[in-house]
C-alpha atoms as a printed R data frame, in Angstrom:
    type eleno elety resid chain resno      x       y       z
1   ATOM     1    CA   MET     A     1 42.846 -15.171  16.541
2   ATOM     2    CA   THR     A     2 41.191 -14.944  13.146
3   ATOM     3    CA   ARG     A     3 38.132 -16.750  11.899
4   ATOM     4    CA   THR     A     4 38.647 -17.108   8.173
5   ATOM     5    CA   GLY     A     5 36.113 -15.241   6.142
6   ATOM     6    CA   ASP     A     6 35.142 -13.071   9.103
7   ATOM     7    CA   THR     A     7 36.488 -10.281  11.270
8   ATOM     8    CA   ASP     A     8 39.364 -10.658  13.711
9   ATOM     9    CA   LEU     A     9 38.442 -11.987  17.118
10  ATOM    10    CA   THR     A    10 40.392 -10.854  20.189
11  ATOM    11    CA   ALA     A    11 41.264 -13.621  22.629
12  ATOM    12    CA   GLN     A    12 41.239 -12.925  26.338
13  ATOM    13    CA   SER     A    13 44.202 -13.828  28.523
14  ATOM    14    CA   ALA     A    14 44.094 -17.416  29.779
15  ATOM    15    CA   SER     A    15 44.014 -18.060  33.500
16  ATOM    16    CA   GLU     A    16 45.642 -20.949  35.322
17  ATOM    17    CA   ALA     A    17 42.279 -22.692  35.283
18  ATOM    18    CA   HIS     A    18 42.210 -22.402  31.509
19  ATOM    19    CA   ALA     A    19 45.720 -23.807  31.363
20  ATOM    20    CA   ASP     A    20 44.661 -26.801  33.453
21  ATOM    21    CA   ALA     A    21 41.663 -27.354  31.197
22  ATOM    22    CA   ALA     A    22 43.898 -27.104  28.161
23  ATOM    23    CA   ALA     A    23 46.253 -29.716  29.572
24  ATOM    24    CA   ALA     A    24 43.324 -32.048  30.130
25  ATOM    25    CA   ALA     A    25 42.184 -31.487  26.558
26  ATOM    26    CA   GLY     A    26 45.627 -32.247  25.183
27  ATOM    27    CA   VAL     A    27 46.245 -28.757  23.831
28  ATOM    28    CA   GLN     A    28 49.985 -29.284  24.037
29  ATOM    29    CA   GLY     A    29 49.685 -31.444  20.954
30  ATOM    30    CA   LEU     A    30 48.170 -28.511  19.062
31  ATOM    31    CA   LEU     A    31 51.010 -26.115  19.786
32  ATOM    32    CA   PHE     A    32 54.426 -26.087  18.195
33  ATOM    33    CA   ASP     A    33 57.478 -24.073  19.104
34  ATOM    34    CA   ASP     A    34 60.348 -25.900  17.398
35  ATOM    35    CA   ASP     A    35 62.862 -23.807  15.476
36  ATOM    36    CA   LEU     A    36 62.015 -24.594  11.862
37  ATOM    37    CA   ARG     A    37 63.820 -23.073   8.913
38  ATOM    38    CA   PRO     A    38 62.568 -22.623   5.335
39  ATOM    39    CA   MET     A    39 64.180 -24.368   2.402
40  ATOM    40    CA   PRO     A    40 66.014 -22.504  -0.415
41  ATOM    41    CA   GLU     A    41 63.526 -20.691  -2.630
42  ATOM    42    CA   ASP     A    42 65.182 -21.821  -5.864
43  ATOM    43    CA   VAL     A    43 64.692 -25.529  -5.130
44  ATOM    44    CA   GLY     A    44 61.409 -27.228  -5.882
45  ATOM    45    CA   PHE     A    45 59.602 -30.512  -6.258
46  ATOM    46    CA   ARG     A    46 57.839 -31.832  -9.331
47  ATOM    47    CA   GLY     A    47 54.111 -32.490  -9.288
48  ATOM    48    CA   PRO     A    48 54.263 -36.230  -8.536
49  ATOM    49    CA   THR     A    49 56.716 -35.572  -5.687
50  ATOM    50    CA   ALA     A    50 54.475 -32.875  -4.216
51  ATOM    51    CA   CYS     A    51 51.508 -35.252  -4.463
52  ATOM    52    CA   SER     A    52 53.395 -38.008  -2.672
53  ATOM    53    CA   ALA     A    53 54.471 -35.741   0.188
54  ATOM    54    CA   ALA     A    54 51.027 -34.158   0.584
55  ATOM    55    CA   GLY     A    55 49.057 -37.380   0.160
56  ATOM    56    CA   ILE     A    56 46.897 -36.083  -2.686
57  ATOM    57    CA   THR     A    57 46.165 -37.173  -6.249
58  ATOM    58    CA   TYR     A    58 47.673 -35.539  -9.313
59  ATOM    59    CA   ARG     A    59 44.157 -34.623 -10.447
60  ATOM    60    CA   GLN     A    60 43.661 -32.665  -7.217
61  ATOM    61    CA   LEU     A    61 47.052 -30.980  -7.626
62  ATOM    62    CA   ASP     A    62 46.293 -29.969 -11.199
63  ATOM    63    CA   TYR     A    63 42.815 -28.681 -10.371
64  ATOM    64    CA   TRP     A    64 44.043 -26.635  -7.403
65  ATOM    65    CA   ALA     A    65 46.804 -25.136  -9.554
66  ATOM    66    CA   ARG     A    66 44.388 -24.223 -12.373
67  ATOM    67    CA   THR     A    67 41.918 -22.649  -9.945
68  ATOM    68    CA   GLY     A    68 44.612 -20.740  -8.051
69  ATOM    69    CA   LEU     A    69 44.246 -22.531  -4.721
70  ATOM    70    CA   VAL     A    70 47.925 -23.524  -4.614
71  ATOM    71    CA   SER     A    71 50.126 -22.605  -7.571
72  ATOM    72    CA   PRO     A    72 53.737 -23.770  -8.042
73  ATOM    73    CA   SER     A    73 55.870 -20.924  -6.738
74  ATOM    74    CA   VAL     A    74 59.298 -22.121  -7.880
75  ATOM    75    CA   ARG     A    75 58.461 -22.651 -11.547
76  ATOM    76    CA   PRO     A    76 54.958 -22.407 -13.053
77  ATOM    77    CA   ALA     A    77 53.957 -24.253 -16.189
78  ATOM    78    CA   THR     A    78 54.807 -21.969 -19.112
79  ATOM    79    CA   GLY     A    79 54.017 -24.226 -22.037
80  ATOM    80    CA   SER     A    80 53.873 -27.761 -23.323
81  ATOM    81    CA   GLY     A    81 56.484 -29.973 -21.675
82  ATOM    82    CA   THR     A    82 57.290 -27.503 -18.898
83  ATOM    83    CA   GLN     A    83 57.594 -29.153 -15.496
84  ATOM    84    CA   ARG     A    84 55.936 -27.261 -12.664
85  ATOM    85    CA   LEU     A    85 58.036 -27.000  -9.523
86  ATOM    86    CA   TYR     A    86 56.427 -26.618  -6.107
87  ATOM    87    CA   GLY     A    87 58.292 -25.032  -3.230
88  ATOM    88    CA   PHE     A    88 58.358 -26.378   0.315
89  ATOM    89    CA   ARG     A    89 55.719 -23.843   1.388
90  ATOM    90    CA   ASP     A    90 53.468 -24.988  -1.465
91  ATOM    91    CA   VAL     A    91 53.704 -28.611  -0.354
92  ATOM    92    CA   LEU     A    92 52.998 -27.555   3.217
93  ATOM    93    CA   LEU     A    93 49.781 -25.835   2.119
94  ATOM    94    CA   LEU     A    94 48.801 -28.858   0.012
95  ATOM    95    CA   LYS     A    95 49.177 -31.064   3.082
96  ATOM    96    CA   VAL     A    96 47.058 -28.670   5.155
97  ATOM    97    CA   ILE     A    97 44.334 -28.700   2.488
98  ATOM    98    CA   LYS     A    98 44.334 -32.485   2.529
99  ATOM    99    CA   ARG     A    99 43.949 -32.490   6.335
100 ATOM   100    CA   LEU     A   100 41.057 -30.027   6.188
101 ATOM   101    CA   LEU     A   101 39.306 -31.982   3.434
102 ATOM   102    CA   ASP     A   102 39.662 -35.189   5.433
103 ATOM   103    CA   ALA     A   103 38.063 -33.406   8.385
104 ATOM   104    CA   GLY     A   104 35.028 -32.535   6.275
105 ATOM   105    CA   ILE     A   105 35.706 -28.820   5.824
106 ATOM   106    CA   SER     A   106 34.134 -27.374   2.673
107 ATOM   107    CA   LEU     A   107 36.429 -26.352  -0.175
108 ATOM   108    CA   GLN     A   108 35.005 -22.833   0.037
109 ATOM   109    CA   GLN     A   109 36.116 -22.521   3.673
110 ATOM   110    CA   ILE     A   110 39.471 -24.065   2.786
111 ATOM   111    CA   ARG     A   111 40.022 -21.530  -0.003
112 ATOM   112    CA   THR     A   112 39.399 -18.712   2.466
113 ATOM   113    CA   ALA     A   113 41.752 -20.242   5.036
114 ATOM   114    CA   ILE     A   114 44.522 -20.821   2.478
115 ATOM   115    CA   ALA     A   115 44.159 -17.251   1.209
116 ATOM   116    CA   HIS     A   116 44.776 -16.015   4.768
117 ATOM   117    CA   LEU     A   117 47.729 -18.365   5.220
118 ATOM   118    CA   SER     A   118 49.248 -17.281   1.899
119 ATOM   119    CA   GLU     A   119 49.416 -13.723   3.199
120 ATOM   120    CA   ARG     A   120 51.576 -14.825   6.131
121 ATOM   121    CA   GLY     A   121 55.346 -14.913   6.093
122 ATOM   122    CA   ILE     A   122 56.989 -18.325   6.118
123 ATOM   123    CA   ASP     A   123 58.112 -17.846   9.735
124 ATOM   124    CA   ASP     A   124 54.570 -16.976  10.800
125 ATOM   125    CA   LEU     A   125 53.186 -20.247   9.463
126 ATOM   126    CA   THR     A   126 55.024 -22.356  12.022
127 ATOM   127    CA   GLN     A   127 53.350 -20.413  14.837
128 ATOM   128    CA   ILE     A   128 49.786 -20.967  13.608
129 ATOM   129    CA   THR     A   129 47.372 -23.615  14.809
130 ATOM   130    CA   LEU     A   130 44.245 -24.052  12.693
131 ATOM   131    CA   MET     A   131 41.158 -24.862  14.737
132 ATOM   132    CA   SER     A   132 37.741 -25.764  13.365
133 ATOM   133    CA   ASP     A   133 34.266 -26.481  14.646
134 ATOM   134    CA   GLY     A   134 33.401 -28.273  11.426
135 ATOM   135    CA   ALA     A   135 31.999 -25.146   9.776
136 ATOM   136    CA   SER     A   136 34.489 -22.310  10.299
137 ATOM   137    CA   VAL     A   137 38.270 -22.377  10.401
138 ATOM   138    CA   TYR     A   138 40.090 -20.287  13.005
139 ATOM   139    CA   MET     A   139 43.748 -19.267  12.939
140 ATOM   140    CA   CYS     A   140 45.281 -19.180  16.407
141 ATOM   141    CA   THR     A   141 48.708 -17.687  16.976
142 ATOM   142    CA   SER     A   142 49.092 -18.240  20.724
143 ATOM   143    CA   PRO     A   143 48.316 -20.911  23.324
144 ATOM   144    CA   ASP     A   144 45.810 -18.554  24.951
145 ATOM   145    CA   GLU     A   145 43.758 -18.348  21.764
146 ATOM   146    CA   VAL     A   146 43.634 -22.126  21.402
147 ATOM   147    CA   ILE     A   147 42.569 -22.478  25.043
148 ATOM   148    CA   ASP     A   148 39.852 -19.841  24.676
149 ATOM   149    CA   LEU     A   149 38.414 -21.558  21.613
150 ATOM   150    CA   LEU     A   150 38.288 -24.895  23.392
151 ATOM   151    CA   ALA     A   151 36.783 -23.307  26.492
152 ATOM   152    CA   GLY     A   152 34.075 -21.758  24.316
153 ATOM   153    CA   GLY     A   153 33.274 -25.078  22.725
154 ATOM   154    CA   GLN     A   154 34.272 -23.899  19.244
155 ATOM   155    CA   GLY     A   155 37.275 -26.126  18.692
156 ATOM   156    CA   VAL     A   156 36.559 -29.635  17.441
157 ATOM   157    CA   PHE     A   157 39.990 -30.369  16.027
158 ATOM   158    CA   GLY     A   158 43.253 -28.542  15.504
159 ATOM   159    CA   ILE     A   159 46.154 -28.637  13.059
160 ATOM   160    CA   ALA     A   160 49.483 -27.239  14.232
161 ATOM   161    CA   LEU     A   161 51.254 -26.052  11.082
162 ATOM   162    CA   GLY     A   162 54.634 -26.571  12.721
163 ATOM   163    CA   GLY     A   163 53.773 -30.243  13.128
164 ATOM   164    CA   VAL     A   164 52.669 -30.483   9.495
165 ATOM   165    CA   TRP     A   165 55.943 -28.759   8.542
166 ATOM   166    CA   ARG     A   166 57.898 -31.527  10.266
167 ATOM   167    CA   GLU     A   167 55.869 -34.257   8.535
168 ATOM   168    CA   VAL     A   168 56.361 -32.697   5.111
169 ATOM   169    CA   GLU     A   169 60.055 -32.198   5.818
170 ATOM   170    CA   GLY     A   170 60.411 -35.881   6.669
171 ATOM   171    CA   SER     A   171 58.544 -37.006   3.543
172 ATOM   172    CA   LEU     A   172 60.454 -34.734   1.175
173 ATOM   173    CA   SER     A   173 63.846 -35.720   2.594
174 ATOM   174    CA   GLU     A   174 63.603 -38.997   0.685
175 ATOM   175    CA   LEU     A   175 62.176 -37.575  -2.547
176 ATOM   176    CA   PRO     A   176 63.975 -35.929  -5.505
177 ATOM   177    CA   THR     A   177 64.386 -32.170  -5.863
178 ATOM   178    CA   GLU     A   178 65.108 -29.910  -8.808
179 ATOM   179    CA   ARG     A   179 66.472 -26.396  -9.079
180 ATOM   180    CA   ALA     A   180 64.440 -23.721 -10.816
181 ATOM   181    CA   ASP     A   181 67.093 -23.259 -13.504
182 ATOM   182    CA   GLY     A   182 67.282 -27.011 -14.118
183 ATOM   183    CA   ASN     A   183 70.905 -27.160 -12.951
184 ATOM   184    CA   ASP     A   184 71.431 -29.576 -10.074
185 ATOM   185    CA   GLU     A   185 75.215 -29.362 -10.257
186 ATOM   186    CA   GLU     A   186 75.574 -26.124  -8.336
187 ATOM   187    CA   SER     A   187 77.737 -26.116  -5.246
188 ATOM   188    CA   GLY     A   188 76.183 -26.574  -1.840
189 ATOM   189    CA   PRO     A   189 73.824 -29.190  -0.456
190 ATOM   190    CA   HIS     A   190 70.667 -30.180  -2.291
191 ATOM   191    CA   ALA     A   191 67.385 -29.535  -0.556
192 ATOM   192    CA   ASN     A   192 66.703 -33.206   0.057
193 ATOM   193    CA   ASP     A   193 70.211 -33.636   1.512
194 ATOM   194    CA   GLU     A   194 69.516 -30.808   3.945
195 ATOM   195    CA   LEU     A   195 66.085 -32.191   4.786
196 ATOM   196    CA   ALA     A   196 67.543 -35.636   5.401
197 ATOM   197    CA   ALA     A   197 70.219 -34.149   7.660
198 ATOM   198    CA   ARG     A   198 67.584 -32.357   9.720
199 ATOM   199    CA   ARG     A   199 65.552 -35.536  10.006
200 ATOM   200    CA   ARG     A   200 68.574 -37.531  11.197
201 ATOM   201    CA   ALA     A   201 69.406 -34.826  13.737
202 ATOM   202    CA   ARG     A   202 65.909 -35.027  15.221
203 ATOM   203    CA   MET     A   203 65.949 -38.828  15.334
204 ATOM   204    CA   THR     A   204 69.265 -38.869  17.171
205 ATOM   205    CA   GLY     A   205 68.097 -36.196  19.601
């Protein structure tokens, strides 16, 4: 477990009593173990599409890009008329930022948390649950860590990144995509086609 902006904290093993307490607190909703796969790295989403999926304004998107909070990883702006393209991971982080802002977390704390998340591999992100006490943000990577935080009274709310992943995936499945080279005629499924297929598969069980 890591508290952003501080040293690593080692969580103790959870007992059955902790597990019972966690069940009562609804911890299951903060954990996520679905098998989630990343999207192709050469496919991105334009600014307005990223804003729509993340639930933010274009002004926020532009400011966060200019200040380095979340920059478009598929295609950055390289001059007048260049369309920035945000990858799936970028949109995921934008959505997380929006959630943290809505919860009253300071932008300074959010910047620290996002910096830590940006260092993680894409597979690692789905295993992280962000917990906060309203002042600090903690990154938990196991059920035991979430339980220990709640038992210590430090967890006020939690955000399971796997759950946010699913929400973003569902939103983007109905929005347009664009390839980094500007060519959408390449063989193979488009990102939004693949996203839509995954969404249908989940809905049908």
